[in-house]
XYZ file of C-alpha atoms in Angstrom:
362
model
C 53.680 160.010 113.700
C 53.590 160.891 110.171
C 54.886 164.140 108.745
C 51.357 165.176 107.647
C 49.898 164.989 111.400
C 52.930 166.399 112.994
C 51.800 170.059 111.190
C 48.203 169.855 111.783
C 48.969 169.184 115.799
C 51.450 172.279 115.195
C 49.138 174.591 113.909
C 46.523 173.466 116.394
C 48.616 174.657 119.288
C 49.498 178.136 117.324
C 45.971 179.142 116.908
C 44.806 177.979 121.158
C 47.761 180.381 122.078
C 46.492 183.338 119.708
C 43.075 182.956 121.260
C 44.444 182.691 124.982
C 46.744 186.020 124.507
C 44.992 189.034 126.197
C 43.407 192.230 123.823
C 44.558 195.614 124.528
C 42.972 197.782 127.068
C 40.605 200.203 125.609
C 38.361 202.348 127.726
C 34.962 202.524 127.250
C 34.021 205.264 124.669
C 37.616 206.275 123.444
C 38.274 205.637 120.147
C 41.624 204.714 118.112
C 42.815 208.215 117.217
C 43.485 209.166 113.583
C 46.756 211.008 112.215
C 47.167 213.842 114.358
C 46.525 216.451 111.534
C 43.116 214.840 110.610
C 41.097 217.039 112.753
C 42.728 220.331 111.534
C 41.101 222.808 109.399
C 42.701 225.630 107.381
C 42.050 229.014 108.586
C 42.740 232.895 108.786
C 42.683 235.369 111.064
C 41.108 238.432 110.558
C 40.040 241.474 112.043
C 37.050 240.828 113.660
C 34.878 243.993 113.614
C 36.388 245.837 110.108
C 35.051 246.546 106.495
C 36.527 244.833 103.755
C 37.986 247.071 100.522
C 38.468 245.480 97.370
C 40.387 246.388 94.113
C 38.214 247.991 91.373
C 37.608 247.312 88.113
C 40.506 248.457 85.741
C 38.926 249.928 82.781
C 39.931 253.202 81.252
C 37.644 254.732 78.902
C 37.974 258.566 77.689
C 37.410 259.019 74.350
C 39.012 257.144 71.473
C 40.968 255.653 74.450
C 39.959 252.268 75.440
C 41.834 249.715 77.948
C 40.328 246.928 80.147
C 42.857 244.886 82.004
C 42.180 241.750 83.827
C 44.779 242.632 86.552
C 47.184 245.187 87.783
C 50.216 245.519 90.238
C 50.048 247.225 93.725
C 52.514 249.960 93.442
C 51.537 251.739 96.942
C 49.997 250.025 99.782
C 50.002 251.172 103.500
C 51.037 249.586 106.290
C 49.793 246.508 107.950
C 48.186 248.035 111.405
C 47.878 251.324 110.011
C 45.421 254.178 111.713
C 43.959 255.390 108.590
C 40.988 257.807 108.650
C 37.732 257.461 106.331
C 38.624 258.683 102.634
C 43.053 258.047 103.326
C 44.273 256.407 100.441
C 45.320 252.917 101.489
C 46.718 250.846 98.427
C 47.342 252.250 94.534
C 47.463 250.339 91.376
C 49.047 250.547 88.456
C 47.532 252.846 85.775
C 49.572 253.243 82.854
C 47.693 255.882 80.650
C 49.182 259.094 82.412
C 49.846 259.879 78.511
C 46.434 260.612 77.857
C 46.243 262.932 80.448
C 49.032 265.105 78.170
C 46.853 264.568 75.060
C 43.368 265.819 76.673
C 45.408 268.486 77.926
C 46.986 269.533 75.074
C 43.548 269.339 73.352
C 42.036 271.811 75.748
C 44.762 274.056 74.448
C 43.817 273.880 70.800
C 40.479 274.085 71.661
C 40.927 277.185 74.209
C 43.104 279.374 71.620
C 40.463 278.432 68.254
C 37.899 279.604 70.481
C 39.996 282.970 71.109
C 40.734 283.255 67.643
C 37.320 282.531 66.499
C 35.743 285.352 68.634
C 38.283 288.224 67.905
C 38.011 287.291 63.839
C 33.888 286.978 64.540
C 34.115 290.485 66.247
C 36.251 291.911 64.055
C 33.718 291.178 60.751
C 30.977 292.122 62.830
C 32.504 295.183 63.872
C 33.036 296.163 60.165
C 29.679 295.112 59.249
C 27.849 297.270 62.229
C 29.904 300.155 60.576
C 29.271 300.034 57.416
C 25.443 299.559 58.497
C 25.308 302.728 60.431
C 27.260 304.235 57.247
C 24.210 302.942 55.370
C 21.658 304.293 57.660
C 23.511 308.025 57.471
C 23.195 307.612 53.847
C 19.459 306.736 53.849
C 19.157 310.079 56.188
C 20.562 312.094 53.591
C 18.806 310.833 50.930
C 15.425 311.267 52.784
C 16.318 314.669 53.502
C 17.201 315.189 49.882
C 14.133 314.029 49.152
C 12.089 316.941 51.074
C 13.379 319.258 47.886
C 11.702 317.365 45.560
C 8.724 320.252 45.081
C 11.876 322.942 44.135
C 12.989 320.794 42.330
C 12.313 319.799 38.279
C 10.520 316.170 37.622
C 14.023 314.029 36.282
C 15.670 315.276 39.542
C 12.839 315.001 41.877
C 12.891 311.388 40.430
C 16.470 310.791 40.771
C 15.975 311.678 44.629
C 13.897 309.262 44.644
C 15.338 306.561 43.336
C 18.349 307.243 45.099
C 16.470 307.509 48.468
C 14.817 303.644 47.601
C 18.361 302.900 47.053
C 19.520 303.756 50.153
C 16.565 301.900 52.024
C 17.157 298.815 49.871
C 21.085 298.773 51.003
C 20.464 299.434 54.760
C 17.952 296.511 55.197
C 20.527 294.379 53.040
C 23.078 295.391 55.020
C 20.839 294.783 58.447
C 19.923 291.205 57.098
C 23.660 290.867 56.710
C 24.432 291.557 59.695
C 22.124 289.189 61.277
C 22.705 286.347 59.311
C 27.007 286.924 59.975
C 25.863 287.213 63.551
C 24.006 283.639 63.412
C 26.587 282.510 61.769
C 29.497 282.971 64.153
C 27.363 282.410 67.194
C 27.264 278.925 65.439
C 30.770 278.984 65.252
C 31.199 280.368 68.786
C 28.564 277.181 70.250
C 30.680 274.881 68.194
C 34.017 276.028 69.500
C 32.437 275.972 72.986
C 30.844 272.850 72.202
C 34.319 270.774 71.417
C 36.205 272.865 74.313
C 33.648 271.179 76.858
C 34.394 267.774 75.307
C 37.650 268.370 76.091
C 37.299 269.539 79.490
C 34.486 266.818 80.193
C 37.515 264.007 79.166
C 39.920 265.570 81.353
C 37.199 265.146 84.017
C 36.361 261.568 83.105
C 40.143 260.669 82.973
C 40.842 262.119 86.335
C 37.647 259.730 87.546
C 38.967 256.750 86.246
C 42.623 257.509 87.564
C 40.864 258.255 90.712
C 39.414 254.614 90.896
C 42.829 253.660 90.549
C 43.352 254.356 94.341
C 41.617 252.461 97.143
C 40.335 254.446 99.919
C 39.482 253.822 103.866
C 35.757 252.778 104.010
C 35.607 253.918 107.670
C 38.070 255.064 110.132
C 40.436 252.249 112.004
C 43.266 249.903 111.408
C 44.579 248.558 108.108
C 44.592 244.490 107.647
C 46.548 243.004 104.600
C 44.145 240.902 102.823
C 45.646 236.573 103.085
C 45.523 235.620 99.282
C 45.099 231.811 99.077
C 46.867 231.717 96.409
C 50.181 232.868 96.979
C 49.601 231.605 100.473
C 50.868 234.988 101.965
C 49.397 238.322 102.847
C 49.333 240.802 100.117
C 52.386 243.121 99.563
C 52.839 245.756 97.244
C 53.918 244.859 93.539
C 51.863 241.632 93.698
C 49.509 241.492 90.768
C 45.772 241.082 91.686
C 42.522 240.531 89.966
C 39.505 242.984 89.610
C 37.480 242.450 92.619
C 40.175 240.542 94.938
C 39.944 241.701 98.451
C 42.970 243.970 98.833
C 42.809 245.326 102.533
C 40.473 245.360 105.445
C 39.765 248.568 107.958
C 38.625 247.286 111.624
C 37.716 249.773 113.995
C 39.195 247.679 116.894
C 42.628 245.325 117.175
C 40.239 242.225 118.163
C 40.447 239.176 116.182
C 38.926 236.465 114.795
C 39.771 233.280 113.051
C 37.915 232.796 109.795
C 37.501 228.428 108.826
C 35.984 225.787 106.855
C 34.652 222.773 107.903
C 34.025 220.245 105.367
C 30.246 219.498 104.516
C 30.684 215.695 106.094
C 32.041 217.202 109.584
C 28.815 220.094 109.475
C 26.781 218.853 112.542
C 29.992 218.655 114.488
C 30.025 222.681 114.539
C 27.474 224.548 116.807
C 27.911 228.005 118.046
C 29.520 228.589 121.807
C 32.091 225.343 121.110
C 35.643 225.975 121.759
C 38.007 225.883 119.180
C 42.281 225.860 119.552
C 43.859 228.090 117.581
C 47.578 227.238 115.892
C 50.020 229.256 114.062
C 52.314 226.762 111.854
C 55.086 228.430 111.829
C 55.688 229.556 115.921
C 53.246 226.460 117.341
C 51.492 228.350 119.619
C 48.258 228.101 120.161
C 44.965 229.974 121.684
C 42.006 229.431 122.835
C 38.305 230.647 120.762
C 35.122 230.511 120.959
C 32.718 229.949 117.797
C 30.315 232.933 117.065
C 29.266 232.443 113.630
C 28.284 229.289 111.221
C 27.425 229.982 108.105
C 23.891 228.740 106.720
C 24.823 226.339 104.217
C 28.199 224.853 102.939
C 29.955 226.430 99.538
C 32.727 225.295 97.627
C 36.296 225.444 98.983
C 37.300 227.707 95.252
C 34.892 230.229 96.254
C 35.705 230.791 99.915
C 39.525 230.938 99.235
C 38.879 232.890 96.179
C 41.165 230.506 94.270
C 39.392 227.926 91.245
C 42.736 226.479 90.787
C 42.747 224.738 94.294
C 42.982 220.995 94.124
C 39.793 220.688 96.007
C 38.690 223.517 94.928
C 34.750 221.843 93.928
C 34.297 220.133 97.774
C 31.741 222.367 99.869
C 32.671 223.401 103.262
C 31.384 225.383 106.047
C 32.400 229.098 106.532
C 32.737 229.582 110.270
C 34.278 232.206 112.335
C 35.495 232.083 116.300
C 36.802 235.198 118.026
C 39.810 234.882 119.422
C 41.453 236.335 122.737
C 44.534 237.397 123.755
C 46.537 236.152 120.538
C 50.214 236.131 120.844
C 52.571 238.018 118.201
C 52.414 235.286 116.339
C 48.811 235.480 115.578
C 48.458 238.462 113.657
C 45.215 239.099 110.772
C 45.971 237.432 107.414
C 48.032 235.097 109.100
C 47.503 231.376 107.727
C 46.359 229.025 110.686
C 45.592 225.222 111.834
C 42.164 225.159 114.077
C 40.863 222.017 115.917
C 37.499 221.772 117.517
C 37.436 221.490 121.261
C 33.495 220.826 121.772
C 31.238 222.991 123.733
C 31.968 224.970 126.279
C 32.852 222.565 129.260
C 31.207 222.439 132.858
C 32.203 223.778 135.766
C 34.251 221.089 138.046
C 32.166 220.128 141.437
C 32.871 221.756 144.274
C 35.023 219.955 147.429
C 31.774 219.112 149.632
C 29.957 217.339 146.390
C 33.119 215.716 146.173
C 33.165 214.782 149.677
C 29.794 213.370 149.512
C 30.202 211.749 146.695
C 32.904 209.973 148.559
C 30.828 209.137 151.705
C 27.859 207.668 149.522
């Protein structure tokens, strides 16, 4: 036998015993399973009945001041579980312009002791002006007294009395239109003294608003929740700098939870309200048991719902869906990150023993 049909009759045999070998044993309807963390999706816990509070705009703007910052640090925040009531400060950011409080202040001063000085220097002129007017008016008296003795009296001096009587006449109404038009003039003065006092005062107001919005306050009544943030992959924690608008903290008016999801678009029809989920904190491993109670209506993108743009995937659309959760252990707290899995709907009851047994005499 040449060497040529000694490997041919060789690799004849090799393939007959391939063929003859038996497959594995797979049972009908199970399926090769994938990597283990395949069917996990990222998750949070939250409070499940609460009321979300999120940081405010930072703007300050009081007169020729003007700041608008993009973020700011949490200097105060309260305590994660918490019993706040409605209107309790619960977190504080930093403001930075306590400055222009001392300015507007000191402005209301300046403003407070012109006015003072204004009004005794207006009353003092007017004073002096109302006396010499009633000194006037004597004078006219006289003069029109004089005048009755103008009939004893020779024509040059019955003229003179006269004359002086017009004179007097002609320097009261001077001195009346005087006096009115001083009077005008510093209740001008007064209004515009007033007028830049209550600008002052009005700032002082303003700037006390917008250090107001500084602080976040309880929506409602209940227990304080840290807010997760995606991106530093931790709950919140004072002097961490955060964005207009970021959630900050939320209030529940109960300690139940719920675990808050995202189920990519492709995986959507797998989801359906009533399934079970399982429920797994990475760090401890335990797990718990929830139920699905909300789906939202269509999917959104993964950088919206995490509130992060920066996220790798942060353009793939995902379902938002929630499951309460019972009984968590300490593990399991709100703003924790979790794993979920789906479990499928809720499963049936197992037969009783006498369907059993008849099922095993049929």
């Amino acid at each position: 036998m040449t060497r040529r049909a000694l490997a041919l009759a060789l690799a004849v045999a090799l393939h007959a015993c391939a063929a003859a070998a038996p497959a594995p044993e797979v049972a009908v309807g199970e399926q090769t399973p994938a990597h283990p963390e395949a069917s996990e999706l990222q998750g949070f816990v939250v409070a499940r009945t609460a009321v979300d509070a999120f940081a405010p705009e930072f703007v300050f703007k009081v007169g020729n001041w003007s700041s608008d910052w993009g973020q700011r640090k949490i200097i105060e925040l309260a305590p994660d579980g918490k019993a706040v009531a409605a209107g309790d400060v619960v977190s504080r950011f930093e403001f930075g312009q306590e400055n222009v409080q001392r300015q507007i202040k000191e402005s209301i001063q300046r403003a407070e002791s012109e006015l003072t000085q204004r009004s005794l220097a207006a009353r003092q002129v007017l004073d002096a002006q109302e006396s010499a007017l009633r000194r006037l008016e004597m004078e006219a008296q006289l003069a029109a007294l004089n005048l009755q003795k103008k009939s004893s009296v020779s024509r040059l001096q019955g003229e003179g009395l006269e004359i002086l009587h017009r004179m007097a006449v002609f320097d009261v109404e001077a001195a009346r239109q005087q006096l009115a038009s001083t009077r005008a003039a510093k209740a001008a003065e007064r209004a515009f003294d007033e007028q830049k006092l209550a600008h002052a005062q009005e700032s002082l107001a303003r700037y006390e608003f917008y250090y107001d919005r500084f602080s976040l306050r309880a929506p409602q009544a209940g227990i304080v929740r840290h807010a997760f943030s995606a991106r530093m992959r931790r709950k919140l924690q004072k002097g961490d700098n955060v964005w207009a608008g970021v959630r900050i903290v939320s209030i529940a008016q109960d300690k139940d939870l719920a675990v808050r999801f995202f189920v990519p678009e492709a995986r959507a029809a797998t989801v359906r309200l009533g399934a079970h989920v399982s429920v797994v904190s990475p760090a401890s491993g335990e797990a718990v048991d929830g139920v699905i109670e909300r789906v939202a209506f269509f999917p959104q993108e993964l950088g919206f719902l995490l509130e992060n743009d920066s996220l790798p995937d942060a353009r793939e659309k995902a379902l938002e869906v929630r499951a309460n959760v019972q009984n968590p252990p300490p593990s399991i707290t709100a703003g924790t990150e979790v794993r979920v899995k789906l479990l499928g709907a809720e499963p049936a009851a197992p037969p009783s023993a006498e369907k059993q047994a008849g099922g095993a005499v049929q």
